[in-house]
mmCIF file of C-alpha atoms in Angstrom:
data_model
loop_
_atom_site.group_PDB
_atom_site.id
_atom_site.type_symbol
_atom_site.label_atom_id
_atom_site.label_comp_id
_atom_site.label_asym_id
_atom_site.label_seq_id
_atom_site.Cartn_x
_atom_site.Cartn_y
_atom_site.Cartn_z
ATOM 1 C CA TRP Q 24 -0.475 6.435 17.813
ATOM 2 C CA ILE Q 25 1.455 5.165 20.493
ATOM 3 C CA LEU Q 26 -0.944 6.814 23.647
ATOM 4 C CA GLY Q 27 -3.900 5.634 22.003
ATOM 5 C CA ALA Q 28 -2.954 2.160 21.370
ATOM 6 C CA LEU Q 29 -1.754 1.770 24.805
ATOM 7 C CA ALA Q 30 -4.867 3.239 26.407
ATOM 8 C CA ILE Q 31 -6.697 0.712 24.239
ATOM 9 C CA ALA Q 32 -4.325 -1.969 25.376
ATOM 10 C CA THR Q 33 -4.799 -0.692 29.003
ATOM 11 C CA LEU Q 34 -8.670 -0.453 28.562
ATOM 12 C CA ALA Q 35 -8.925 -3.970 27.173
ATOM 13 C CA ARG Q 36 -6.725 -5.351 30.273
ATOM 14 C CA THR Q 37 -8.609 -3.827 32.718
ATOM 15 C CA ALA Q 38 -11.956 -4.896 31.418
ATOM 16 C CA ALA Q 39 -10.497 -8.550 31.402
ATOM 17 C CA GLY Q 40 -8.974 -8.278 34.621
ATOM 18 C CA PHE Q 41 -11.505 -10.368 36.211
ATOM 19 C CA LEU Q 42 -10.827 -13.114 33.750
ATOM 20 C CA THR Q 43 -7.080 -13.377 33.732
ATOM 21 C CA SER Q 44 -3.877 -13.074 35.928
ATOM 22 C CA GLY Q 45 -0.490 -12.855 36.096
ATOM 23 C CA VAL Q 46 1.784 -10.127 33.903
ATOM 24 C CA PRO Q 47 -0.693 -8.975 31.401
ATOM 25 C CA LEU Q 48 1.958 -8.519 28.638
ATOM 26 C CA VAL Q 49 -0.157 -9.901 25.850
ATOM 27 C CA PHE Q 50 -2.754 -7.353 26.070
ATOM 28 C CA TYR Q 51 -0.025 -4.789 24.647
ATOM 29 C CA LEU Q 52 1.400 -7.000 21.757
ATOM 30 C CA PRO Q 53 -1.565 -5.911 19.213
ATOM 31 C CA ALA Q 54 -0.556 -2.321 19.888
ATOM 32 C CA VAL Q 55 3.005 -2.777 19.655
ATOM 33 C CA VAL Q 56 2.187 -4.280 16.237
ATOM 34 C CA VAL Q 57 -0.167 -1.616 15.086
ATOM 35 C CA VAL Q 58 2.194 1.345 16.354
ATOM 36 C CA THR Q 59 4.825 -0.486 14.140
ATOM 37 C CA LEU Q 60 2.808 -0.755 11.014
ATOM 38 C CA PHE Q 61 1.856 2.821 11.090
ATOM 39 C CA CYS Q 62 4.635 4.489 12.517
ATOM 40 C CA GLY Q 63 7.951 2.133 11.782
ATOM 41 C CA TRP Q 64 10.223 -0.077 14.082
ATOM 42 C CA GLU Q 65 11.390 3.088 16.204
ATOM 43 C CA ALA Q 66 7.916 3.823 17.329
ATOM 44 C CA GLY Q 67 7.613 0.073 17.874
ATOM 45 C CA ILE Q 68 10.238 -0.119 20.074
ATOM 46 C CA ALA Q 69 9.093 2.833 22.089
ATOM 47 C CA ALA Q 70 5.445 1.424 22.296
ATOM 48 C CA LEU Q 71 6.961 -1.810 23.538
ATOM 49 C CA ILE Q 72 9.265 -0.016 26.283
ATOM 50 C CA SER Q 73 6.063 2.243 27.360
ATOM 51 C CA GLY Q 74 3.520 -0.634 27.248
ATOM 52 C CA THR Q 75 5.945 -2.927 29.412
ATOM 53 C CA LEU Q 76 6.407 0.079 31.977
ATOM 54 C CA LEU Q 77 2.649 0.389 31.971
ATOM 55 C CA ALA Q 78 1.691 -2.896 32.371
ATOM 56 C CA TRP Q 79 4.204 -3.497 35.158
ATOM 57 C CA PHE Q 80 3.237 -0.591 37.207
ATOM 58 C CA LEU Q 81 -0.716 -0.865 36.928
ATOM 59 C CA PHE Q 82 -1.032 -4.716 37.100
ATOM 60 C CA VAL Q 83 1.972 -6.683 38.448
ATOM 61 C CA PRO Q 84 1.758 -7.116 42.213
ATOM 62 C CA PRO Q 85 2.228 -5.114 43.981
ATOM 63 C CA VAL Q 86 0.413 -2.824 41.974
ATOM 64 C CA TYR Q 87 1.313 1.258 41.578
ATOM 65 C CA THR Q 88 4.922 0.498 42.281
ATOM 66 C CA TRP Q 89 8.171 0.035 40.668
ATOM 67 C CA HIS Q 90 9.911 -2.979 42.339
ATOM 68 C CA LEU Q 91 12.505 -5.166 41.264
ATOM 69 C CA PRO Q 92 10.972 -8.070 39.508
ATOM 70 C CA ASN Q 93 11.781 -11.908 41.010
ATOM 71 C CA ARG Q 94 13.154 -14.386 38.884
ATOM 72 C CA PRO Q 95 9.497 -15.787 37.349
ATOM 73 C CA GLN Q 96 8.887 -12.404 36.644
ATOM 74 C CA GLY Q 97 12.229 -11.496 35.313
ATOM 75 C CA MET Q 98 11.733 -14.231 32.657
ATOM 76 C CA THR Q 99 8.731 -13.055 31.699
ATOM 77 C CA LEU Q 100 10.043 -9.847 30.960
ATOM 78 C CA LEU Q 101 12.649 -11.540 28.826
ATOM 79 C CA LEU Q 102 10.155 -13.883 26.824
ATOM 80 C CA TRP Q 103 8.012 -10.758 26.424
ATOM 81 C CA ALA Q 104 11.031 -8.481 25.048
ATOM 82 C CA VAL Q 105 12.090 -11.706 22.562
ATOM 83 C CA VAL Q 106 8.416 -12.331 21.457
ATOM 84 C CA ALA Q 107 7.439 -8.701 20.932
ATOM 85 C CA GLY Q 108 10.814 -8.106 19.450
ATOM 86 C CA SER Q 109 10.240 -10.582 16.670
ATOM 87 C CA GLN Q 110 6.712 -9.046 16.126
ATOM 88 C CA ILE Q 111 8.369 -5.646 15.722
ATOM 89 C CA LEU Q 112 10.532 -7.018 13.195
ATOM 90 C CA ILE Q 113 7.960 -9.022 11.246
ATOM 91 C CA ALA Q 114 5.996 -5.894 11.140
ATOM 92 C CA HIS Q 115 8.703 -3.765 10.171
ATOM 93 C CA VAL Q 116 9.045 -5.977 7.338
ATOM 94 C CA LEU Q 117 5.444 -6.103 6.391
ATOM 95 C CA ARG Q 118 5.362 -2.265 6.424
ATOM 96 C CA ALA Q 119 8.401 -2.119 4.239
ATOM 97 C CA ALA Q 120 6.654 -4.447 1.787
ATOM 98 C CA LEU Q 121 3.361 -2.451 1.770
ATOM 99 C CA GLN Q 122 5.479 0.790 1.285
ATOM 100 C CA GLN Q 123 7.163 -0.865 -1.898
ATOM 101 C CA ILE Q 124 3.605 -2.305 -3.076
ATOM 102 C CA LEU Q 125 2.145 1.363 -2.864
ATOM 103 C CA HIS Q 126 4.974 3.043 -4.506
ATOM 104 C CA SER Q 127 5.017 0.242 -7.381
ATOM 105 C CA ASP Q 128 1.273 0.720 -7.713
ATOM 106 C CA THR Q 129 1.690 4.857 -7.937
ATOM 107 C CA ARG Q 130 4.345 4.191 -10.504
ATOM 108 C CA TYR Q 131 1.890 2.098 -12.330
ATOM 109 C CA ARG Q 132 -0.983 4.462 -12.173
ATOM 110 C CA LYS Q 133 1.153 7.583 -13.450
ATOM 111 C CA LEU Q 134 2.750 5.381 -16.271
ATOM 112 C CA LEU Q 135 -0.701 4.300 -17.173
ATOM 113 C CA GLN Q 136 -2.061 8.023 -17.211
ATOM 114 C CA ALA Q 137 0.942 9.021 -19.436
ATOM 115 C CA VAL Q 138 0.417 6.085 -22.094
ATOM 116 C CA SER Q 139 -3.072 6.679 -21.987
ATOM 117 C CA GLY Q 140 -3.167 9.245 -24.540
ATOM 118 C CA SER Q 141 -1.060 6.745 -26.961
ATOM 119 C CA VAL Q 142 -4.085 3.960 -26.603
ATOM 120 C CA TRP Q 143 -7.220 4.356 -28.393
ATOM 121 C CA THR Q 144 -9.978 2.284 -29.887
ATOM 122 C CA MET Q 145 -10.739 1.790 -33.739
ATOM 123 C CA ASP Q 146 -13.107 -0.802 -35.286
ATOM 124 C CA GLU Q 147 -11.499 -4.194 -37.035
ATOM 125 C CA ARG Q 148 -10.954 -1.883 -40.023
ATOM 126 C CA GLY Q 149 -8.906 0.520 -38.551
ATOM 127 C CA GLU Q 150 -11.864 2.981 -38.223
ATOM 128 C CA ILE Q 151 -12.272 5.517 -35.382
ATOM 129 C CA ARG Q 152 -15.914 5.491 -34.856
ATOM 130 C CA VAL Q 153 -16.247 7.684 -31.250
ATOM 131 C CA PRO Q 154 -14.276 10.437 -29.748
ATOM 132 C CA GLN Q 155 -10.782 9.642 -28.407
ATOM 133 C CA PRO Q 156 -9.873 12.345 -25.765
ATOM 134 C CA GLY Q 157 -6.340 10.577 -25.804
ATOM 135 C CA TRP Q 158 -5.718 11.122 -29.311
ATOM 136 C CA THR Q 159 -6.867 14.790 -28.977
ATOM 137 C CA ARG Q 160 -4.381 15.221 -26.308
ATOM 138 C CA LEU Q 161 -1.767 13.416 -28.359
ATOM 139 C CA THR Q 162 -2.035 15.012 -31.635
ATOM 140 C CA GLY Q 163 -4.080 18.228 -30.914
ATOM 141 C CA MET Q 164 -6.424 16.959 -33.465
ATOM 142 C CA ALA Q 165 -10.246 17.655 -32.681
ATOM 143 C CA TRP Q 166 -13.016 15.215 -33.141
ATOM 144 C CA PRO Q 167 -14.368 14.683 -35.895
ATOM 145 C CA ALA Q 168 -11.181 15.575 -37.713
ATOM 146 C CA TYR Q 169 -9.795 12.130 -36.893
ATOM 147 C CA GLN Q 170 -13.155 10.259 -37.666
ATOM 148 C CA GLY Q 171 -12.713 7.103 -39.831
ATOM 149 C CA ARG Q 172 -9.252 6.810 -41.339
ATOM 150 C CA ARG Q 173 -8.408 10.714 -41.145
ATOM 151 C CA TRP Q 174 -6.696 9.972 -38.176
ATOM 152 C CA GLN Q 175 -3.746 8.841 -40.625
ATOM 153 C CA GLU Q 176 -3.372 12.387 -41.518
ATOM 154 C CA SER Q 177 -1.451 13.101 -38.274
ATOM 155 C CA ILE Q 178 1.052 10.253 -39.053
ATOM 156 C CA HIS Q 179 4.297 11.657 -40.839
ATOM 157 C CA PRO Q 180 3.989 10.840 -44.575
ATOM 158 C CA GLN Q 181 7.235 8.552 -44.508
ATOM 159 C CA ASP Q 182 5.788 6.627 -41.377
ATOM 160 C CA ARG Q 183 2.415 6.301 -42.986
ATOM 161 C CA GLU Q 184 4.052 4.091 -45.614
ATOM 162 C CA ARG Q 185 5.239 1.918 -43.101
ATOM 163 C CA LEU Q 186 1.619 1.737 -41.373
ATOM 164 C CA THR Q 187 -0.003 -1.662 -41.768
ATOM 165 C CA ILE Q 188 -3.253 -2.353 -40.552
ATOM 166 C CA PHE Q 189 -4.004 -6.357 -40.040
ATOM 167 C CA ASP Q 190 -7.550 -7.226 -40.642
ATOM 168 C CA ASP Q 191 -8.642 -10.156 -38.154
ATOM 169 C CA ALA Q 192 -12.075 -11.783 -37.099
ATOM 170 C CA ASP Q 193 -11.465 -11.007 -33.590
ATOM 171 C CA ALA Q 194 -9.909 -7.177 -33.465
ATOM 172 C CA GLY Q 195 -8.071 -5.078 -35.381
ATOM 173 C CA GLU Q 196 -4.370 -4.520 -34.969
ATOM 174 C CA LEU Q 197 -2.255 -1.524 -35.963
ATOM 175 C CA ARG Q 198 1.595 -1.608 -36.389
#
């Protein structure tokens, strides 16, 4: 990720070289953010350092040399470190939030799969009219053994006494 992102940023800066001058660090900011999002803050810092050194070597006059920066260049580096560091922090927080959402979504899907066997559909009179694979998995009763109200046969006799079906104009509710 680091090499690919920095290569794209370097190519973009080289292509835009005719339109811009000065320290080209801004071209490396998207690379640093993308690397941080996909690989974490450690890789983001590595991309920040690598991108800064790469930009310094390739684009800051005199090019292809490692020279000590003058005062304006040093201030640019300091400002770049602050801006890119804050972007790394923001990308890290966003990455953590996205991972938490993914984890929560995964847990929700697993819960939904687990309880889908205990959810089935029936008409307003409490009769099952179509096969319910979840009911079959939950009780072991094969269709049509639970068709109509015969599903109640799978309920323990003591629990059957407490079973109440409410007839409602909109839908049936079973408790």
